[in-house]
PDB file of C-alpha atoms and ligand atoms in Angstrom:
ATOM      1  CA  MET S   1     180.745 133.961 131.692  1.00  0.00           C
ATOM      2  CA  SER S   2     177.019 133.023 131.141  1.00  0.00           C
ATOM      3  CA  GLU S   3     176.365 129.591 129.766  1.00  0.00           C
ATOM      4  CA  ASN S   4     173.253 130.303 128.501  1.00  0.00           C
ATOM      5  CA  ILE S   5     173.487 131.411 124.907  1.00  0.00           C
ATOM      6  CA  ASN S   6     169.536 131.798 124.672  1.00  0.00           C
ATOM      7  CA  PRO S   7     168.623 135.474 124.598  1.00  0.00           C
ATOM      8  CA  LEU S   8     165.708 135.149 126.872  1.00  0.00           C
ATOM      9  CA  THR S   9     165.209 134.110 130.427  1.00  0.00           C
ATOM     10  CA  ILE S  10     162.430 132.407 131.849  1.00  0.00           C
ATOM     11  CA  GLU S  11     160.667 135.396 132.957  1.00  0.00           C
ATOM     12  CA  GLU S  12     161.361 137.252 129.522  1.00  0.00           C
ATOM     13  CA  VAL S  13     159.500 134.204 128.006  1.00  0.00           C
ATOM     14  CA  ALA S  14     156.514 134.904 130.393  1.00  0.00           C
ATOM     15  CA  GLU S  15     156.461 138.564 129.980  1.00  0.00           C
ATOM     16  CA  GLU S  16     156.380 137.688 125.998  1.00  0.00           C
ATOM     17  CA  CYS S  17     153.253 135.328 126.528  1.00  0.00           C
ATOM     18  CA  ARG S  18     151.473 137.976 128.836  1.00  0.00           C
ATOM     19  CA  ASN S  19     151.651 140.372 126.269  1.00  0.00           C
ATOM     20  CA  CYS S  20     150.851 137.877 123.305  1.00  0.00           C
ATOM     21  CA  LYS S  21     148.166 138.214 120.973  1.00  0.00           C
ATOM     22  CA  LYS S  22     149.133 135.822 118.379  1.00  0.00           C
ATOM     23  CA  CYS S  23     146.012 133.552 118.562  1.00  0.00           C
ATOM     24  CA  PRO S  24     142.314 134.058 118.873  1.00  0.00           C
ATOM     25  CA  LEU S  25     142.797 132.427 122.436  1.00  0.00           C
ATOM     26  CA  TYR S  26     143.624 136.079 124.035  1.00  0.00           C
ATOM     27  CA  LEU S  27     140.619 137.294 123.521  1.00  0.00           C
ATOM     28  CA  ALA S  28     138.806 135.719 126.202  1.00  0.00           C
ATOM     29  CA  ARG S  29     141.289 135.152 128.941  1.00  0.00           C
ATOM     30  CA  THR S  30     141.596 137.033 132.088  1.00  0.00           C
ATOM     31  CA  THR S  31     145.366 135.987 132.765  1.00  0.00           C
ATOM     32  CA  VAL S  32     147.903 134.466 130.373  1.00  0.00           C
ATOM     33  CA  VAL S  33     149.309 131.519 132.288  1.00  0.00           C
ATOM     34  CA  PRO S  34     153.047 130.865 130.997  1.00  0.00           C
ATOM     35  CA  GLY S  35     154.300 128.183 133.709  1.00  0.00           C
ATOM     36  CA  GLU S  36     156.045 128.461 137.033  1.00  0.00           C
ATOM     37  CA  GLY S  37     158.746 126.374 139.148  1.00  0.00           C
ATOM     38  CA  ASN S  38     162.310 125.993 138.777  1.00  0.00           C
ATOM     39  CA  SER S  39     163.782 127.019 135.790  1.00  0.00           C
ATOM     40  CA  LYS S  40     166.619 124.506 136.347  1.00  0.00           C
ATOM     41  CA  ALA S  41     164.171 121.557 136.852  1.00  0.00           C
ATOM     42  CA  LYS S  42     165.119 118.413 135.745  1.00  0.00           C
ATOM     43  CA  VAL S  43     161.866 117.389 135.036  1.00  0.00           C
ATOM     44  CA  LEU S  44     159.237 119.553 133.359  1.00  0.00           C
ATOM     45  CA  PHE S  45     155.643 118.848 133.430  1.00  0.00           C
ATOM     46  CA  ILE S  46     153.175 119.974 130.668  1.00  0.00           C
ATOM     47  CA  GLY S  47     149.804 120.058 130.710  1.00  0.00           C
ATOM     48  CA  GLU S  48     146.937 121.098 127.993  1.00  0.00           C
ATOM     49  CA  ALA S  49     145.913 124.570 128.754  1.00  0.00           C
ATOM     50  CA  PRO S  50     144.826 126.636 131.824  1.00  0.00           C
ATOM     51  CA  GLY S  51     141.417 126.049 133.180  1.00  0.00           C
ATOM     52  CA  GLU S  52     139.287 128.811 134.860  1.00  0.00           C
ATOM     53  CA  ASP S  53     141.233 128.384 137.955  1.00  0.00           C
ATOM     54  CA  GLU S  54     144.298 129.088 136.097  1.00  0.00           C
ATOM     55  CA  ASP S  55     143.022 131.876 134.224  1.00  0.00           C
ATOM     56  CA  LEU S  56     141.691 133.581 137.011  1.00  0.00           C
ATOM     57  CA  GLN S  57     145.283 133.274 139.002  1.00  0.00           C
ATOM     58  CA  GLY S  58     147.509 133.422 136.180  1.00  0.00           C
ATOM     59  CA  LYS S  59     149.343 130.093 137.761  1.00  0.00           C
ATOM     60  CA  PRO S  60     149.022 126.762 136.302  1.00  0.00           C
ATOM     61  CA  PHE S  61     147.448 123.777 137.645  1.00  0.00           C
ATOM     62  CA  VAL S  62     145.621 125.584 140.791  1.00  0.00           C
ATOM     63  CA  GLY S  63     142.126 124.068 140.379  1.00  0.00           C
ATOM     64  CA  LYS S  64     140.712 120.787 141.435  1.00  0.00           C
ATOM     65  CA  ALA S  65     143.145 118.949 138.736  1.00  0.00           C
ATOM     66  CA  GLY S  66     146.020 120.833 140.047  1.00  0.00           C
ATOM     67  CA  GLN S  67     145.476 120.266 143.802  1.00  0.00           C
ATOM     68  CA  LEU S  68     145.335 116.609 142.612  1.00  0.00           C
ATOM     69  CA  LEU S  69     148.500 116.637 140.831  1.00  0.00           C
ATOM     70  CA  THR S  70     150.132 118.528 143.764  1.00  0.00           C
ATOM     71  CA  LYS S  71     148.909 115.211 146.127  1.00  0.00           C
ATOM     72  CA  ILE S  72     150.491 112.889 143.635  1.00  0.00           C
ATOM     73  CA  LEU S  73     153.800 114.722 143.358  1.00  0.00           C
ATOM     74  CA  GLN S  74     153.716 114.766 147.410  1.00  0.00           C
ATOM     75  CA  SER S  75     153.039 111.146 147.454  1.00  0.00           C
ATOM     76  CA  ILE S  76     156.548 110.680 146.001  1.00  0.00           C
ATOM     77  CA  ASP S  77     158.209 113.396 147.588  1.00  0.00           C
ATOM     78  CA  ILE S  78     158.536 116.002 144.852  1.00  0.00           C
ATOM     79  CA  LYS S  79     157.632 119.576 145.588  1.00  0.00           C
ATOM     80  CA  ARG S  80     156.243 121.506 142.915  1.00  0.00           C
ATOM     81  CA  GLU S  81     159.039 124.094 143.728  1.00  0.00           C
ATOM     82  CA  ASP S  82     161.516 121.162 142.262  1.00  0.00           C
ATOM     83  CA  ILE S  83     159.997 121.116 138.906  1.00  0.00           C
ATOM     84  CA  PHE S  84     158.479 123.525 136.208  1.00  0.00           C
ATOM     85  CA  ILE S  85     154.927 122.879 135.178  1.00  0.00           C
ATOM     86  CA  THR S  86     153.345 124.466 132.161  1.00  0.00           C
ATOM     87  CA  ASN S  87     150.784 124.025 129.197  1.00  0.00           C
ATOM     88  CA  MET S  88     150.535 123.644 125.679  1.00  0.00           C
ATOM     89  CA  VAL S  89     148.730 126.847 125.452  1.00  0.00           C
ATOM     90  CA  LYS S  90     149.357 129.501 127.741  1.00  0.00           C
ATOM     91  CA  CYS S  91     145.879 131.239 127.707  1.00  0.00           C
ATOM     92  CA  ARG S  92     142.124 129.174 128.683  1.00  0.00           C
ATOM     93  CA  PRO S  93     139.983 128.087 126.055  1.00  0.00           C
ATOM     94  CA  PRO S  94     136.809 129.341 125.847  1.00  0.00           C
ATOM     95  CA  ALA S  95     134.630 126.810 128.142  1.00  0.00           C
ATOM     96  CA  ASN S  96     137.726 124.833 128.827  1.00  0.00           C
ATOM     97  CA  ARG S  97     137.373 123.235 125.189  1.00  0.00           C
ATOM     98  CA  THR S  98     140.527 121.461 123.722  1.00  0.00           C
ATOM     99  CA  PRO S  99     142.898 123.899 122.159  1.00  0.00           C
ATOM    100  CA  SER S 100     143.137 123.749 118.192  1.00  0.00           C
ATOM    101  CA  LYS S 101     145.749 122.489 116.382  1.00  0.00           C
ATOM    102  CA  SER S 102     146.521 126.049 114.789  1.00  0.00           C
ATOM    103  CA  GLU S 103     146.155 127.903 118.321  1.00  0.00           C
ATOM    104  CA  ILE S 104     148.785 124.720 119.799  1.00  0.00           C
ATOM    105  CA  ASP S 105     151.061 125.457 116.802  1.00  0.00           C
ATOM    106  CA  THR S 106     150.710 129.416 117.110  1.00  0.00           C
ATOM    107  CA  CYS S 107     151.752 128.984 120.930  1.00  0.00           C
ATOM    108  CA  TYR S 108     154.453 126.331 120.496  1.00  0.00           C
ATOM    109  CA  PRO S 109     157.422 128.698 120.124  1.00  0.00           C
ATOM    110  CA  TYR S 110     156.847 129.764 123.753  1.00  0.00           C
ATOM    111  CA  LEU S 111     156.960 126.307 125.059  1.00  0.00           C
ATOM    112  CA  GLU S 112     160.046 125.261 122.789  1.00  0.00           C
ATOM    113  CA  THR S 113     161.549 128.520 124.136  1.00  0.00           C
ATOM    114  CA  GLN S 114     160.892 127.094 127.666  1.00  0.00           C
ATOM    115  CA  ILE S 115     162.422 123.696 126.658  1.00  0.00           C
ATOM    116  CA  ALA S 116     165.490 125.144 125.519  1.00  0.00           C
ATOM    117  CA  LEU S 117     166.137 127.065 128.570  1.00  0.00           C
ATOM    118  CA  ILE S 118     165.271 124.723 131.448  1.00  0.00           C
ATOM    119  CA  ASN S 119     167.018 121.967 129.539  1.00  0.00           C
ATOM    120  CA  PRO S 120     165.054 119.031 131.435  1.00  0.00           C
ATOM    121  CA  LYS S 121     165.972 115.499 131.081  1.00  0.00           C
ATOM    122  CA  ILE S 122     162.290 114.545 131.443  1.00  0.00           C
ATOM    123  CA  ILE S 123     159.308 115.957 130.330  1.00  0.00           C
ATOM    124  CA  VAL S 124     156.069 114.238 131.645  1.00  0.00           C
ATOM    125  CA  THR S 125     153.181 114.843 129.182  1.00  0.00           C
ATOM    126  CA  LEU S 126     150.007 115.054 130.692  1.00  0.00           C
ATOM    127  CA  GLY S 127     146.958 113.366 128.763  1.00  0.00           C
ATOM    128  CA  ASN S 128     146.455 113.031 124.963  1.00  0.00           C
ATOM    129  CA  VAL S 129     146.913 116.728 123.908  1.00  0.00           C
ATOM    130  CA  PRO S 130     150.998 117.247 125.025  1.00  0.00           C
ATOM    131  CA  THR S 131     151.633 113.446 124.485  1.00  0.00           C
ATOM    132  CA  GLN S 132     150.273 113.156 121.022  1.00  0.00           C
ATOM    133  CA  TYR S 133     151.648 116.740 119.818  1.00  0.00           C
ATOM    134  CA  LEU S 134     155.381 116.296 121.139  1.00  0.00           C
ATOM    135  CA  LEU S 135     155.434 112.571 119.965  1.00  0.00           C
ATOM    136  CA  GLU S 136     153.842 113.443 116.595  1.00  0.00           C
ATOM    137  CA  THR S 137     151.366 110.454 117.205  1.00  0.00           C
ATOM    138  CA  THR S 138     147.643 109.439 117.083  1.00  0.00           C
ATOM    139  CA  GLN S 139     148.324 106.636 119.715  1.00  0.00           C
ATOM    140  CA  GLY S 140     146.338 107.417 122.752  1.00  0.00           C
ATOM    141  CA  ILE S 141     147.489 108.105 126.745  1.00  0.00           C
ATOM    142  CA  THR S 142     146.140 104.782 127.746  1.00  0.00           C
ATOM    143  CA  THR S 143     148.604 103.253 125.403  1.00  0.00           C
ATOM    144  CA  LEU S 144     151.471 105.449 125.793  1.00  0.00           C
ATOM    145  CA  ARG S 145     151.239 106.057 129.235  1.00  0.00           C
ATOM    146  CA  GLY S 146     154.178 104.775 131.541  1.00  0.00           C
ATOM    147  CA  GLN S 147     156.359 104.273 128.585  1.00  0.00           C
ATOM    148  CA  TRP S 148     159.604 106.100 128.303  1.00  0.00           C
ATOM    149  CA  GLN S 149     159.931 107.924 124.546  1.00  0.00           C
ATOM    150  CA  ASP S 150     163.294 109.176 123.076  1.00  0.00           C
ATOM    151  CA  TRP S 151     162.391 112.790 122.291  1.00  0.00           C
ATOM    152  CA  ILE S 152     164.860 115.675 120.972  1.00  0.00           C
ATOM    153  CA  GLY S 153     168.206 115.779 122.124  1.00  0.00           C
ATOM    154  CA  LYS S 154     168.721 113.618 125.574  1.00  0.00           C
ATOM    155  CA  ILE S 155     165.319 114.416 126.713  1.00  0.00           C
ATOM    156  CA  LYS S 156     163.000 111.461 127.068  1.00  0.00           C
ATOM    157  CA  ILE S 157     159.136 111.778 127.521  1.00  0.00           C
ATOM    158  CA  PHE S 158     157.325 109.924 130.050  1.00  0.00           C
ATOM    159  CA  PRO S 159     153.394 110.057 129.127  1.00  0.00           C
ATOM    160  CA  MET S 160     151.012 109.983 132.088  1.00  0.00           C
ATOM    161  CA  PHE S 161     147.165 110.272 132.795  1.00  0.00           C
ATOM    162  CA  HIS S 162     145.808 113.804 133.542  1.00  0.00           C
ATOM    163  CA  PRO S 163     144.587 114.438 136.399  1.00  0.00           C
ATOM    164  CA  SER S 164     141.517 115.485 135.497  1.00  0.00           C
ATOM    165  CA  TYR S 165     140.837 112.457 133.907  1.00  0.00           C
ATOM    166  CA  LEU S 166     141.569 110.757 137.231  1.00  0.00           C
ATOM    167  CA  LEU S 167     139.006 113.136 138.915  1.00  0.00           C
ATOM    168  CA  ARG S 168     136.298 111.314 136.278  1.00  0.00           C
ATOM    169  CA  ASN S 169     137.615 108.392 136.859  1.00  0.00           C
ATOM    170  CA  GLU S 170     137.825 107.958 140.787  1.00  0.00           C
ATOM    171  CA  GLY S 171     137.824 104.013 141.491  1.00  0.00           C
ATOM    172  CA  THR S 172     140.773 102.048 142.604  1.00  0.00           C
ATOM    173  CA  PHE S 173     140.995  98.577 141.272  1.00  0.00           C
ATOM    174  CA  PRO S 174     143.413  96.294 139.619  1.00  0.00           C
ATOM    175  CA  GLY S 175     144.168  98.627 136.229  1.00  0.00           C
ATOM    176  CA  SER S 176     142.392 101.602 136.935  1.00  0.00           C
ATOM    177  CA  PRO S 177     143.577 104.776 135.864  1.00  0.00           C
ATOM    178  CA  LYS S 178     144.487 105.590 139.563  1.00  0.00           C
ATOM    179  CA  GLU S 179     146.521 102.647 140.332  1.00  0.00           C
ATOM    180  CA  LEU S 180     148.333 102.745 136.849  1.00  0.00           C
ATOM    181  CA  THR S 181     149.112 106.334 137.751  1.00  0.00           C
ATOM    182  CA  TRP S 182     150.503 105.212 141.013  1.00  0.00           C
ATOM    183  CA  LYS S 183     152.601 103.209 139.235  1.00  0.00           C
ATOM    184  CA  ASP S 184     153.850 105.661 136.793  1.00  0.00           C
ATOM    185  CA  VAL S 185     154.748 107.875 139.671  1.00  0.00           C
ATOM    186  CA  LYS S 186     156.746 105.154 141.122  1.00  0.00           C
ATOM    187  CA  THR S 187     158.691 104.677 137.998  1.00  0.00           C
ATOM    188  CA  LEU S 188     158.891 108.337 137.620  1.00  0.00           C
ATOM    189  CA  LYS S 189     160.380 108.620 141.081  1.00  0.00           C
ATOM    190  CA  LYS S 190     163.193 105.819 140.548  1.00  0.00           C
ATOM    191  CA  ALA S 191     164.125 107.770 137.057  1.00  0.00           C
ATOM    192  CA  MET S 192     164.767 111.003 138.943  1.00  0.00           C
ATOM    193  CA  ALA S 193     166.690 109.211 141.542  1.00  0.00           C
ATOM    194  CA  GLY S 194     168.816 108.304 138.890  1.00  0.00           C
ATOM    195  CA  LEU S 195     169.251 111.712 137.233  1.00  0.00           C
TER     196      LEU S 195
HETATM  197  N1  LIG N   1     144.312 121.304 133.439  1.00  0.00           N
HETATM  198  C1  LIG N   1     145.310 121.820 132.407  1.00  0.00           C
HETATM  199  O1  LIG N   1     145.801 120.858 131.480  1.00  0.00           O
HETATM  200  N2  LIG N   1     146.142 122.670 132.829  1.00  0.00           N
HETATM  201  C2  LIG N   1     145.978 123.444 133.949  1.00  0.00           C
HETATM  202  O2  LIG N   1     146.761 124.343 134.234  1.00  0.00           O
HETATM  203  C3  LIG N   1     144.766 122.991 134.661  1.00  0.00           C
HETATM  204  C4  LIG N   1     144.089 121.979 134.291  1.00  0.00           C
HETATM  205 FE1  LIG N   2     149.487 133.846 122.659  1.00  0.00          FE
HETATM  206 FE2  LIG N   2     149.717 131.224 123.220  1.00  0.00          FE
HETATM  207 FE3  LIG N   2     147.808 133.105 124.329  1.00  0.00          FE
HETATM  208 FE4  LIG N   2     147.576 132.458 121.767  1.00  0.00          FE
HETATM  209  S1  LIG N   2     147.554 130.804 123.798  1.00  0.00           S
HETATM  210  S2  LIG N   2     147.579 134.311 122.477  1.00  0.00           S
HETATM  211  S3  LIG N   2     149.667 132.008 121.367  1.00  0.00           S
HETATM  212  S4  LIG N   2     150.013 133.162 124.419  1.00  0.00           S
END
């Protein structure tokens, strides 16, 4: 007997996204980026929206920021296949603008279903957009990063800087975004070891 009471599978959600025209972001997209990874992952990473490379390839976090994210994960021995990675919206906003509240609201049921199916223990929100939306706060990532937040059910949210922000702030000095991120991934690694 299946334990899964949700009628959809991760691949069926992805297929729904690929056919979706519910918000205006469908107009300029090349491909939809539903997300990818281990559908039984204990940790789910959520970014903002696909960028140019993601829009061309249909995969999340494959451009410069994505390569940095992959490196950050490797530094704590996490492979991308161990986790699931997706975004708040599944289609690229024109010129990489921030997705609007209404676009995120429209797309959110897909993410909600993904979260229900994956049932992660930890959600890592990357940057302000997913952090503020999911936690329903106006507090910024600089304040919230590295701080565990109770969320729905037993899921904990762990906000971290977005890798694009790290690319724009490359320096390493005490309290730099890079140094703080290094601290955060070590915290994350420890928490994952205890899951
Ligand atoms: N930035 C994001 O937020 N998501 C991606 O998939 C790529 C870059
Ligand atoms: Fe549909 Fe989400 Fe793409 Fe908008 S961003 S068209 S809601 S899949």
